[in-house]
Amino acid sequence: MATAGQPKLIVVADAEALAQAAAERVVARVVANPGRIAICLTGGSSPKKLYQLLGSEAWRGKIPWDRVHWFIGDERFVPESDPLNNMAVAREIFLDRNAPPGHIHPIPTTAESPDQSAEIYARELQAFYGSDQLDPARPLFDLVLMGAGPDGHTASLFPGYPAVEETTRWVVGVPKANVAPFVPRVSLTLPALASCREMLFEIAGHDKQPILTRLLNGETLPAVRARSNGGTLWLVDQAALPEGIRGGR
Ligand code: 6PG
């Protein structure tokens, strides 16, 4: 298990192997905590295979559903009925069939504005955590799943946006996205996301090669700045690796 600081890079063969490895990390985090477990999911297309696995016959029995609470790191500010809604995708693929309804914690998108939605979700997270101050000795999440966008964003923290610099609030409204889909977003901030035992990035496919190259070069993009106070793992597949190191690890 990685420790605080530099992310640990784990290279697997392809997207299937990556989902398998990610599912193993989810189970490992669940097994490590005999009490109440909090997992922060992510949006986009990268985690879909993982969500399918977690809901499959082979894996669902490994998860103590009555002890796990499911949150989401960012949301597109669209109704739950919209296919762009991140939590709706996770619900449809695996949560609704397995998790108790009270354990699914979507970011509300019926609020008046992304800012208001952010405030409501921050209060929900704080009520769950039992404080509005994060204690480094007591992480908010057991596991935070992440993805990296083509501009180096993660969650809905886009490069150069003020949301990336937020040090106090746990959740913020993001009025305008930097990449498609161009809908307003609501995002957890770097300090809230960092409050976890493990942060797990899933980065797969040739389309990710240009951004992974930049991330590995240490450009100070949000996806590089997102670090767990515990361990940070970057799960990547061969197709996403920069040419120079492909097959070499
Ligand atoms: C979102 C995400 C976002 C995502 C990356 C990667 O709402 O879009 O949470 O941060 O993880 O953009 O997206 P893909 O997995 O679709 O490449």
Coordinates of N, CA and C and ligand atoms in Angstrom, one line a residue:
M1 N 0.9 -1.2 0.0 CA 0.0 0.0 0.0 C 0.9 1.2 0.0
A2 N 0.5 2.2 -0.9 CA 1.3 3.4 -1.0 C 1.2 4.3 0.3
T3 N 2.2 5.1 0.6 CA 2.1 6.0 1.7 C 1.9 7.4 1.2
A4 N 1.7 8.4 2.1 CA 1.4 9.7 1.7 C 2.6 10.2 0.9
G5 N 2.4 11.1 0.0 CA 3.4 11.6 -0.9 C 3.2 11.3 -2.3
Q6 N 4.3 10.9 -3.0 CA 4.2 10.5 -4.4 C 3.2 9.4 -4.7
P7 N 2.5 9.6 -5.8 CA 1.6 8.5 -6.1 C 2.4 7.2 -6.5
K8 N 1.8 6.1 -6.3 CA 2.4 4.8 -6.7 C 1.8 4.4 -8.1
L9 N 2.6 4.2 -9.1 CA 2.1 3.8 -10.4 C 2.0 2.3 -10.5
I10 N 0.9 1.8 -10.9 CA 0.7 0.4 -11.1 C 0.2 0.2 -12.5
V11 N 1.0 -0.5 -13.3 CA 0.7 -0.7 -14.7 C 0.1 -2.1 -14.9
V12 N -1.1 -2.1 -15.6 CA -1.7 -3.4 -15.9 C -1.9 -3.5 -17.4
A13 N -2.3 -4.7 -17.9 CA -2.3 -4.9 -19.4 C -3.3 -4.1 -20.1
D14 N -4.5 -4.1 -19.7 CA -5.6 -3.4 -20.4 C -6.7 -3.0 -19.5
A15 N -7.8 -2.4 -20.1 CA -8.9 -1.9 -19.3 C -9.6 -2.9 -18.5
E16 N -9.6 -4.2 -19.0 CA -10.3 -5.3 -18.2 C -9.4 -5.5 -16.9
A17 N -8.1 -5.6 -17.1 CA -7.2 -5.9 -16.0 C -7.3 -4.8 -15.0
L18 N -7.5 -3.6 -15.6 CA -7.5 -2.4 -14.7 C -8.8 -2.4 -13.8
A19 N -9.9 -2.7 -14.4 CA -11.1 -2.8 -13.6 C -11.0 -3.9 -12.5
Q20 N -10.4 -5.0 -12.9 CA -10.2 -6.1 -11.9 C -9.3 -5.6 -10.8
A21 N -8.2 -4.9 -11.1 CA -7.3 -4.5 -10.1 C -8.0 -3.4 -9.2
A22 N -8.8 -2.6 -9.8 CA -9.5 -1.6 -9.0 C -10.5 -2.2 -8.1
A23 N -11.2 -3.3 -8.6 CA -12.2 -4.0 -7.7 C -11.5 -4.6 -6.5
E24 N -10.3 -5.1 -6.8 CA -9.5 -5.7 -5.7 C -9.1 -4.7 -4.6
R25 N -8.8 -3.5 -5.1 CA -8.5 -2.4 -4.1 C -9.8 -2.0 -3.3
V26 N -10.9 -2.0 -4.0 CA -12.2 -1.7 -3.3 C -12.4 -2.7 -2.2
V27 N -12.2 -4.0 -2.5 CA -12.4 -5.0 -1.5 C -11.4 -5.0 -0.4
A28 N -10.2 -4.6 -0.8 CA -9.1 -4.5 0.3 C -9.5 -3.4 1.3
R29 N -10.0 -2.3 0.8 CA -10.3 -1.2 1.7 C -11.5 -1.6 2.6
V30 N -12.4 -2.3 2.0 CA -13.6 -2.7 2.8 C -13.2 -3.7 3.9
V31 N -12.3 -4.6 3.5 CA -11.9 -5.6 4.5 C -11.1 -5.0 5.6
A32 N -10.4 -3.9 5.3 CA -9.5 -3.2 6.3 C -10.3 -2.5 7.3
N33 N -11.6 -2.2 7.1 CA -12.3 -1.5 8.0 C -13.5 -2.3 8.5
P34 N -13.5 -2.7 9.8 CA -14.6 -3.5 10.3 C -15.9 -2.7 10.7
G35 N -15.8 -1.4 10.6 CA -16.9 -0.5 10.9 C -17.6 0.1 9.7
R36 N -18.0 1.3 9.8 CA -18.7 2.0 8.7 C -17.7 2.5 7.7
I37 N -18.0 2.2 6.4 CA -17.1 2.4 5.4 C -17.7 3.5 4.4
A38 N -16.8 4.4 4.0 CA -17.2 5.5 3.0 C -16.4 5.4 1.8
I39 N -17.1 5.3 0.7 CA -16.4 5.2 -0.6 C -16.9 6.4 -1.5
C40 N -15.9 7.1 -2.1 CA -16.3 8.3 -2.9 C -16.1 7.8 -4.4
L41 N -17.2 7.8 -5.1 CA -17.1 7.3 -6.5 C -16.7 8.5 -7.4
T42 N -16.5 8.2 -8.7 CA -16.2 9.2 -9.6 C -17.1 9.1 -10.9
G43 N -17.1 10.1 -11.7 CA -17.9 10.1 -12.9 C -17.1 9.8 -14.2
G44 N -17.6 10.1 -15.3 CA -16.9 9.8 -16.6 C -17.1 8.3 -17.0
S45 N -16.3 8.0 -18.0 CA -16.5 6.6 -18.6 C -15.5 5.6 -17.9
S46 N -14.4 6.1 -17.4 CA -13.4 5.2 -16.8 C -13.9 4.2 -15.8
P47 N -14.7 4.6 -14.8 CA -15.1 3.6 -13.8 C -16.2 2.7 -14.1
K48 N -16.7 2.8 -15.4 CA -17.9 1.9 -15.6 C -17.7 0.4 -15.5
K49 N -16.5 0.0 -16.0 CA -16.2 -1.4 -16.0 C -16.1 -1.9 -14.5
L50 N -15.5 -1.0 -13.7 CA -15.3 -1.3 -12.3 C -16.7 -1.5 -11.7
Y51 N -17.6 -0.5 -12.0 CA -19.0 -0.6 -11.4 C -19.7 -1.9 -11.8
Q52 N -19.5 -2.3 -13.1 CA -20.1 -3.5 -13.6 C -19.6 -4.7 -12.8
L53 N -18.3 -4.7 -12.6 CA -17.7 -5.8 -11.8 C -18.3 -5.9 -10.4
L54 N -18.3 -4.7 -9.7 CA -18.8 -4.7 -8.3 C -20.2 -5.2 -8.2
G55 N -21.0 -5.0 -9.2 CA -22.4 -5.5 -9.2 C -22.5 -6.9 -9.7
S56 N -21.4 -7.5 -10.2 CA -21.6 -8.8 -10.8 C -21.6 -9.9 -9.7
E57 N -22.1 -11.1 -10.1 CA -22.3 -12.2 -9.2 C -21.0 -12.5 -8.5
A58 N -19.9 -12.5 -9.3 CA -18.6 -12.8 -8.8 C -18.1 -11.9 -7.6
W59 N -18.5 -10.7 -7.7 CA -17.9 -9.7 -6.8 C -18.9 -9.1 -5.7
R60 N -20.2 -9.1 -6.0 CA -21.1 -8.5 -5.1 C -21.1 -9.0 -3.7
G61 N -20.8 -10.4 -3.6 CA -20.8 -11.0 -2.3 C -19.6 -10.6 -1.4
K62 N -18.6 -10.0 -2.0 CA -17.4 -9.6 -1.3 C -17.6 -8.3 -0.6
I63 N -18.7 -7.6 -0.8 CA -19.0 -6.3 -0.3 C -20.0 -6.3 0.8
P64 N -19.7 -5.9 2.1 CA -20.7 -5.8 3.1 C -21.6 -4.6 2.9
W65 N -22.6 -4.7 2.0 CA -23.4 -3.6 1.6 C -24.0 -2.8 2.7
D66 N -24.3 -3.5 3.8 CA -25.0 -2.8 4.9 C -24.0 -1.9 5.7
R67 N -22.7 -2.0 5.4 CA -21.8 -1.2 6.1 C -21.1 -0.1 5.2
V68 N -21.4 -0.1 3.9 CA -20.8 0.8 3.0 C -21.7 2.0 2.6
H69 N -21.1 3.2 2.7 CA -21.8 4.4 2.2 C -21.1 4.9 0.9
W70 N -21.9 5.3 0.0 CA -21.4 5.6 -1.4 C -21.6 7.1 -1.6
F71 N -20.5 7.8 -1.8 CA -20.6 9.3 -2.2 C -20.1 9.5 -3.6
I72 N -20.1 10.7 -4.1 CA -19.5 11.0 -5.4 C -18.7 12.2 -5.4
G73 N -17.5 12.2 -6.1 CA -16.6 13.3 -6.0 C -16.9 14.5 -6.8
D74 N -17.7 14.3 -7.8 CA -18.2 15.5 -8.6 C -19.5 15.1 -9.3
E75 N -20.2 16.1 -9.6 CA -21.5 15.9 -10.4 C -21.7 16.9 -11.4
R76 N -22.3 16.5 -12.5 CA -22.7 17.4 -13.6 C -24.1 18.0 -13.1
F77 N -24.3 19.3 -13.2 CA -25.5 19.9 -12.6 C -26.6 19.7 -13.6
V78 N -27.1 18.5 -13.7 CA -28.2 18.1 -14.6 C -29.1 17.2 -13.7
P79 N -30.4 17.0 -14.1 CA -31.3 16.2 -13.4 C -30.8 14.7 -13.3
E80 N -31.3 14.0 -12.3 CA -30.9 12.6 -12.1 C -31.3 11.8 -13.3
S81 N -32.3 12.2 -14.0 CA -32.8 11.5 -15.2 C -32.0 11.7 -16.4
D82 N -31.0 12.6 -16.3 CA -30.1 12.9 -17.5 C -29.0 11.9 -17.5
P83 N -28.7 11.3 -18.7 CA -27.6 10.3 -18.8 C -26.3 10.9 -18.4
L84 N -26.1 12.2 -18.4 CA -24.8 12.8 -18.0 C -24.6 12.7 -16.5
N85 N -25.7 12.5 -15.7 CA -25.6 12.5 -14.2 C -24.7 11.4 -13.7
N86 N -23.6 11.7 -13.1 CA -22.6 10.7 -12.6 C -23.2 9.7 -11.7
M87 N -23.9 10.1 -10.6 CA -24.4 9.2 -9.6 C -25.5 8.3 -10.2
A88 N -26.3 8.9 -11.2 CA -27.3 8.0 -11.8 C -26.7 6.9 -12.6
V89 N -25.5 7.1 -13.2 CA -24.8 6.1 -13.9 C -24.4 5.0 -12.9
A90 N -23.8 5.4 -11.8 CA -23.4 4.4 -10.8 C -24.6 3.6 -10.2
R91 N -25.6 4.4 -10.0 CA -26.8 3.7 -9.4 C -27.4 2.7 -10.4
E92 N -27.4 3.0 -11.6 CA -28.0 2.1 -12.6 C -27.1 0.9 -12.8
I93 N -25.8 1.1 -12.8 CA -24.9 -0.1 -13.1 C -24.9 -1.0 -11.9
F94 N -24.8 -0.4 -10.7 CA -24.6 -1.4 -9.5 C -25.2 -1.0 -8.2
L95 N -25.4 0.3 -8.0 CA -25.8 0.7 -6.6 C -27.3 0.3 -6.3
D96 N -28.2 0.7 -7.2 CA -29.6 0.5 -6.9 C -29.9 -1.0 -6.6
R97 N -29.2 -1.9 -7.2 CA -29.6 -3.3 -7.0 C -28.9 -3.9 -5.8
N98 N -28.0 -3.2 -5.2 CA -27.2 -3.7 -4.1 C -27.2 -2.9 -2.8
A99 N -27.1 -1.6 -2.9 CA -26.9 -0.8 -1.7 C -28.2 -0.4 -1.1
P100 N -28.3 -0.3 0.3 CA -29.5 0.2 0.9 C -29.7 1.6 0.4
P101 N -30.9 2.1 0.1 CA -31.1 3.4 -0.5 C -30.5 4.5 0.4
G102 N -30.6 4.4 1.7 CA -30.0 5.4 2.6 C -28.5 5.5 2.6
H103 N -27.9 4.5 1.9 CA -26.4 4.5 1.9 C -25.9 5.1 0.6
I104 N -26.8 5.6 -0.3 CA -26.4 6.2 -1.5 C -26.5 7.7 -1.3
H105 N -25.4 8.4 -1.5 CA -25.4 9.9 -1.2 C -25.1 10.7 -2.5
P106 N -26.1 11.0 -3.3 CA -25.9 11.7 -4.5 C -25.7 13.2 -4.2
I107 N -25.0 14.0 -5.0 CA -25.0 15.4 -4.9 C -26.3 15.9 -5.5
P108 N -27.1 16.7 -4.7 CA -28.4 17.0 -5.2 C -28.3 18.0 -6.4
T109 N -29.1 17.8 -7.5 CA -29.0 18.7 -8.6 C -30.3 19.5 -8.8
T110 N -31.2 19.3 -7.8 CA -32.5 20.1 -7.8 C -32.4 21.4 -7.1
A111 N -31.2 21.7 -6.5 CA -31.0 23.0 -5.8 C -31.0 24.1 -6.9
E112 N -31.1 25.3 -6.4 CA -31.2 26.5 -7.3 C -30.0 26.7 -8.1
S113 N -28.9 26.4 -7.6 CA -27.6 26.7 -8.3 C -26.6 25.7 -7.8
P114 N -25.5 25.5 -8.6 CA -24.4 24.6 -8.2 C -23.8 25.0 -6.8
D115 N -23.7 26.3 -6.5 CA -23.2 26.7 -5.2 C -24.1 26.2 -4.1
Q116 N -25.4 26.3 -4.3 CA -26.3 25.9 -3.3 C -26.3 24.4 -3.1
S117 N -26.2 23.7 -4.2 CA -26.0 22.2 -4.2 C -24.7 21.8 -3.4
A118 N -23.7 22.6 -3.7 CA -22.4 22.3 -3.0 C -22.5 22.5 -1.5
E119 N -23.3 23.5 -1.1 CA -23.5 23.8 0.4 C -24.2 22.6 1.0
I120 N -25.3 22.2 0.3 CA -26.1 21.1 0.8 C -25.3 19.8 1.0
Y121 N -24.4 19.5 -0.1 CA -23.6 18.3 0.0 C -22.6 18.4 1.1
A122 N -22.0 19.6 1.2 CA -21.0 19.8 2.3 C -21.6 19.5 3.6
R123 N -22.8 20.0 3.8 CA -23.5 19.7 5.1 C -23.8 18.2 5.3
E124 N -24.1 17.5 4.2 CA -24.4 16.1 4.3 C -23.1 15.3 4.7
L125 N -22.0 15.7 4.0 CA -20.7 15.1 4.3 C -20.3 15.3 5.8
Q126 N -20.6 16.6 6.2 CA -20.2 16.9 7.6 C -21.0 16.2 8.6
A127 N -22.3 16.0 8.3 CA -23.2 15.3 9.2 C -22.7 13.8 9.3
F128 N -22.4 13.3 8.2 CA -21.9 11.9 8.1 C -20.6 11.7 8.9
Y129 N -19.7 12.7 8.7 CA -18.4 12.7 9.4 C -18.5 13.0 10.9
G130 N -19.5 13.8 11.2 CA -19.6 14.2 12.6 C -18.9 15.5 13.0
S131 N -18.4 16.2 12.0 CA -17.7 17.5 12.3 C -17.6 18.3 11.0
D132 N -17.4 19.6 11.2 CA -17.1 20.4 9.9 C -15.6 20.7 9.8
Q133 N -14.8 20.1 10.6 CA -13.4 20.2 10.5 C -12.8 18.8 10.3
L134 N -12.0 18.7 9.2 CA -11.4 17.5 8.9 C -10.2 17.2 9.8
D135 N -10.1 16.0 10.4 CA -9.1 15.7 11.3 C -8.2 14.7 10.5
P136 N -6.9 15.1 10.3 CA -6.0 14.2 9.5 C -5.9 12.8 10.1
A137 N -6.2 12.6 11.4 CA -6.1 11.3 12.0 C -7.3 10.5 11.8
R138 N -8.4 11.1 11.2 CA -9.6 10.4 11.0 C -10.2 10.7 9.6
P139 N -9.7 10.0 8.6 CA -10.1 10.3 7.2 C -11.6 10.3 7.0
L140 N -12.1 11.1 6.1 CA -13.5 11.2 5.8 C -13.9 9.9 5.0
F141 N -13.0 9.5 4.0 CA -13.3 8.4 3.2 C -12.3 7.3 3.4
D142 N -12.8 6.0 3.2 CA -11.8 4.9 3.1 C -11.1 4.9 1.8
L143 N -11.9 5.2 0.7 CA -11.4 5.2 -0.6 C -12.0 6.3 -1.5
V144 N -11.2 6.9 -2.3 CA -11.7 7.9 -3.2 C -11.3 7.5 -4.6
L145 N -12.2 7.3 -5.5 CA -11.9 6.9 -6.9 C -11.8 8.2 -7.7
M146 N -10.9 8.2 -8.6 CA -10.6 9.4 -9.5 C -10.4 9.0 -10.9
G147 N -10.6 10.0 -11.8 CA -10.2 9.9 -13.2 C -9.4 11.1 -13.6
A148 N -8.8 11.1 -14.7 CA -8.1 12.3 -15.2 C -8.6 12.7 -16.6
G149 N -9.0 14.0 -16.7 CA -9.5 14.4 -18.0 C -8.4 14.9 -18.9
P150 N -8.7 15.2 -20.2 CA -7.7 15.5 -21.2 C -6.9 16.8 -20.9
D151 N -7.5 17.6 -20.1 CA -6.8 18.9 -19.7 C -6.1 18.8 -18.3
G152 N -6.1 17.6 -17.8 CA -5.5 17.4 -16.5 C -6.4 17.6 -15.3
H153 N -7.7 17.8 -15.6 CA -8.6 18.0 -14.5 C -8.9 16.6 -13.8
T154 N -9.3 16.7 -12.6 CA -9.9 15.6 -11.9 C -11.0 16.0 -11.1
A155 N -12.0 15.1 -10.7 CA -13.3 15.5 -10.2 C -13.8 16.6 -11.2
S156 N -14.3 17.7 -10.7 CA -14.5 18.9 -11.6 C -13.6 20.0 -11.3
L157 N -12.4 19.7 -11.0 CA -11.4 20.7 -10.6 C -10.5 20.9 -11.9
F158 N -10.8 22.0 -12.6 CA -10.2 22.2 -13.9 C -9.0 23.1 -13.7
P159 N -7.9 22.9 -14.6 CA -6.7 23.7 -14.4 C -7.0 25.2 -14.5
G160 N -6.4 26.0 -13.6 CA -6.5 27.4 -13.6 C -7.8 28.0 -12.9
Y161 N -8.7 27.1 -12.6 CA -10.0 27.5 -12.0 C -9.8 27.7 -10.5
P162 N -10.5 28.7 -9.9 CA -10.4 29.0 -8.5 C -10.7 27.8 -7.6
A163 N -11.6 26.9 -8.1 CA -12.0 25.8 -7.3 C -10.8 24.9 -6.9
V164 N -9.8 24.9 -7.7 CA -8.6 24.1 -7.4 C -7.8 24.6 -6.2
E165 N -7.9 25.9 -6.0 CA -7.2 26.6 -4.9 C -8.0 26.6 -3.6
E166 N -9.2 26.1 -3.6 CA -10.0 26.1 -2.3 C -9.3 25.4 -1.2
T167 N -9.2 26.0 -0.1 CA -8.6 25.3 1.1 C -9.5 25.1 2.2
T168 N -10.7 25.8 2.2 CA -11.6 25.7 3.4 C -12.8 24.9 3.1
R169 N -13.5 25.2 2.0 CA -14.8 24.5 1.7 C -14.5 23.1 1.3
W170 N -15.5 22.2 1.6 CA -15.4 20.8 1.2 C -15.9 20.6 -0.2
V171 N -16.9 21.4 -0.6 CA -17.6 21.2 -1.9 C -17.8 22.6 -2.5
V172 N -17.6 22.7 -3.8 CA -17.8 24.0 -4.5 C -18.6 23.9 -5.7
G173 N -19.3 24.9 -6.1 CA -20.0 25.0 -7.4 C -19.0 25.4 -8.5
V174 N -19.1 24.8 -9.6 CA -18.2 25.2 -10.8 C -19.1 25.6 -11.9
P175 N -19.2 26.9 -12.1 CA -20.3 27.4 -13.1 C -20.1 26.9 -14.5
K176 N -18.8 26.7 -14.9 CA -18.5 26.4 -16.3 C -17.5 25.3 -16.4
A177 N -17.7 24.3 -17.2 CA -16.7 23.3 -17.3 C -15.7 23.7 -18.4
N178 N -14.5 23.1 -18.3 CA -13.4 23.4 -19.2 C -13.4 22.5 -20.4
V179 N -14.0 21.3 -20.2 CA -14.1 20.3 -21.3 C -15.6 19.8 -21.3
A180 N -15.9 19.1 -22.4 CA -17.3 18.5 -22.5 C -17.5 17.5 -21.4
P181 N -18.7 17.3 -20.9 CA -19.9 18.1 -21.3 C -19.9 19.4 -20.6
F182 N -20.2 20.4 -21.4 CA -20.2 21.8 -20.9 C -21.4 22.2 -20.1
V183 N -21.5 21.5 -19.0 CA -22.6 21.8 -18.1 C -22.0 22.3 -16.8
P184 N -22.7 23.1 -16.0 CA -22.1 23.5 -14.7 C -21.8 22.2 -13.8
R185 N -20.9 22.3 -12.9 CA -20.5 21.1 -12.1 C -20.6 21.5 -10.6
V186 N -20.5 20.4 -9.8 CA -20.4 20.6 -8.4 C -19.2 19.6 -8.0
S187 N -18.2 20.1 -7.3 CA -17.1 19.3 -7.0 C -16.6 19.3 -5.6
L188 N -16.2 18.2 -5.1 CA -15.4 18.2 -3.9 C -14.1 18.9 -4.1
T189 N -13.5 19.4 -3.1 CA -12.3 20.2 -3.3 C -11.1 19.3 -2.9
L190 N -9.9 19.8 -3.2 CA -8.7 19.0 -2.9 C -8.6 18.6 -1.5
P191 N -8.8 19.5 -0.5 CA -8.7 19.0 0.9 C -9.7 17.9 1.3
A192 N -10.9 18.0 0.8 CA -12.0 17.0 1.1 C -11.6 15.7 0.5
L193 N -11.1 15.7 -0.8 CA -10.8 14.5 -1.5 C -9.5 13.9 -0.8
A194 N -8.6 14.7 -0.3 CA -7.4 14.2 0.3 C -7.7 13.4 1.6
S195 N -8.8 13.7 2.2 CA -9.1 13.1 3.5 C -9.6 11.7 3.3
C196 N -8.7 10.8 2.9 CA -9.0 9.4 2.7 C -7.8 8.5 3.0
R197 N -8.1 7.2 3.2 CA -7.0 6.3 3.4 C -6.3 6.0 2.1
E198 N -7.1 6.0 1.0 CA -6.5 5.7 -0.3 C -7.2 6.4 -1.4
M199 N -6.5 7.0 -2.3 CA -7.0 7.6 -3.5 C -6.6 6.8 -4.7
L200 N -7.5 6.4 -5.6 CA -7.2 5.5 -6.7 C -7.6 6.1 -8.0
F201 N -6.7 6.4 -8.8 CA -6.9 6.9 -10.2 C -7.0 5.7 -11.1
E202 N -8.0 5.8 -12.0 CA -8.1 4.8 -13.1 C -7.8 5.5 -14.4
I203 N -6.7 5.2 -15.1 CA -6.4 5.9 -16.4 C -6.1 4.8 -17.4
A204 N -7.0 4.7 -18.4 CA -6.9 3.6 -19.4 C -7.1 4.1 -20.8
G205 N -6.4 3.5 -21.7 CA -6.7 3.7 -23.1 C -5.8 4.7 -23.8
H206 N -5.6 4.5 -25.1 CA -4.6 5.4 -25.8 C -5.0 6.8 -25.8
D207 N -6.3 7.2 -25.7 CA -6.7 8.6 -25.6 C -6.1 9.3 -24.4
K208 N -5.7 8.5 -23.4 CA -5.2 9.1 -22.2 C -3.7 9.3 -22.2
Q209 N -3.1 8.8 -23.3 CA -1.6 8.9 -23.4 C -1.0 10.3 -23.3
P210 N -1.6 11.3 -24.0 CA -1.0 12.6 -23.9 C -1.1 13.2 -22.5
I211 N -2.3 13.0 -21.9 CA -2.4 13.6 -20.5 C -1.6 12.8 -19.5
L212 N -1.5 11.5 -19.7 CA -0.7 10.8 -18.7 C 0.8 11.2 -18.8
T213 N 1.2 11.4 -20.1 CA 2.6 11.9 -20.3 C 2.9 13.2 -19.5
R214 N 1.9 14.1 -19.6 CA 2.1 15.4 -18.9 C 2.0 15.2 -17.3
L215 N 1.1 14.3 -16.9 CA 1.0 14.0 -15.4 C 2.3 13.4 -14.9
L216 N 2.9 12.5 -15.7 CA 4.1 11.8 -15.2 C 5.3 12.7 -15.3
N217 N 5.2 13.7 -16.1 CA 6.3 14.8 -16.2 C 6.1 15.7 -15.0
G218 N 5.1 15.6 -14.2 CA 5.0 16.3 -13.0 C 4.4 17.7 -13.2
E219 N 3.7 18.0 -14.3 CA 3.1 19.3 -14.5 C 2.1 19.5 -13.3
T220 N 2.0 20.7 -12.8 CA 1.2 20.9 -11.6 C -0.3 21.1 -12.0
L221 N -0.8 20.0 -12.6 CA -2.2 20.0 -13.0 C -3.1 19.5 -11.8
P222 N -4.4 19.7 -11.8 CA -5.2 19.2 -10.7 C -5.0 17.7 -10.4
A223 N -4.9 16.9 -11.5 CA -4.8 15.5 -11.3 C -3.5 15.1 -10.6
V224 N -2.5 16.0 -10.7 CA -1.2 15.7 -10.0 C -1.3 16.2 -8.6
R225 N -2.1 17.4 -8.4 CA -2.2 17.9 -7.1 C -3.1 17.2 -6.2
A226 N -4.0 16.4 -6.8 CA -4.9 15.6 -6.0 C -4.2 14.4 -5.3
R227 N -4.0 14.5 -4.0 CA -3.2 13.4 -3.3 C -4.0 13.1 -2.1
S228 N -3.9 11.8 -1.7 CA -4.5 11.4 -0.5 C -3.6 11.7 0.7
N229 N -4.1 12.0 1.9 CA -3.3 12.1 3.1 C -2.8 10.7 3.4
G230 N -3.4 9.7 2.9 CA -2.9 8.3 3.1 C -2.1 7.9 1.8
G231 N -2.6 7.0 1.0 CA -1.8 6.6 -0.1 C -2.5 6.9 -1.4
T232 N -1.8 7.3 -2.5 CA -2.3 7.6 -3.8 C -1.8 6.6 -4.8
L233 N -2.7 5.9 -5.5 CA -2.3 4.9 -6.5 C -2.8 5.4 -7.9
W234 N -2.0 5.3 -8.9 CA -2.4 5.5 -10.2 C -2.4 4.2 -10.9
L235 N -3.6 3.7 -11.3 CA -3.7 2.4 -12.0 C -3.8 2.8 -13.5
V236 N -2.8 2.4 -14.2 CA -2.8 2.7 -15.7 C -2.7 1.5 -16.5
D237 N -3.2 1.5 -17.8 CA -2.9 0.4 -18.6 C -1.9 0.7 -19.7
Q238 N -1.4 -0.3 -20.3 CA -0.3 -0.2 -21.3 C -0.6 0.8 -22.4
A239 N -1.9 0.9 -22.8 CA -2.2 1.8 -23.9 C -2.1 3.2 -23.5
A240 N -2.2 3.5 -22.2 CA -2.2 4.9 -21.8 C -0.7 5.4 -21.5
L241 N 0.2 4.4 -21.4 CA 1.6 4.8 -21.1 C 2.3 5.6 -22.2
P242 N 3.1 6.5 -21.8 CA 3.9 7.2 -22.8 C 4.8 6.2 -23.6
E243 N 5.0 6.5 -24.9 CA 5.7 5.6 -25.8 C 7.0 5.1 -25.1
G244 N 7.8 6.0 -24.6 CA 9.1 5.7 -24.0 C 9.1 4.6 -23.0
I245 N 8.0 4.5 -22.2 CA 8.0 3.6 -21.1 C 7.0 2.4 -21.3
R246 N 6.4 2.5 -22.5 CA 5.4 1.4 -22.7 C 6.1 0.0 -22.8
G247 N 5.5 -0.9 -22.0 CA 6.1 -2.2 -22.0 C 7.3 -2.4 -21.2
G248 N 7.8 -1.2 -20.7 CA 9.1 -1.2 -20.0 C 8.9 -1.4 -18.5
R249 N 7.6 -1.4 -18.0 CA 7.5 -1.5 -16.6 C 6.7 -2.8 -16.2
Ligands
6PG1 C1 -16.7 13.9 -14.6 C2 -15.6 13.2 -13.9 C3 -14.2 13.6 -14.4 C4 -13.7 12.4 -15.0 C5 -12.6 12.7 -16.0 C6 -12.2 11.5 -16.8 O1 -17.7 14.2 -14.1 O2 -16.5 14.1 -15.8 O3 -15.7 12.9 -12.6 O4 -13.3 14.1 -13.4 O5 -13.2 11.5 -14.1 O6 -13.0 13.7 -16.9 O7 -13.4 11.1 -17.6 P1 -13.4 9.8 -18.5 O8 -13.4 8.7 -17.6 O9 -14.7 9.9 -19.2 O10 -12.2 9.9 -19.4

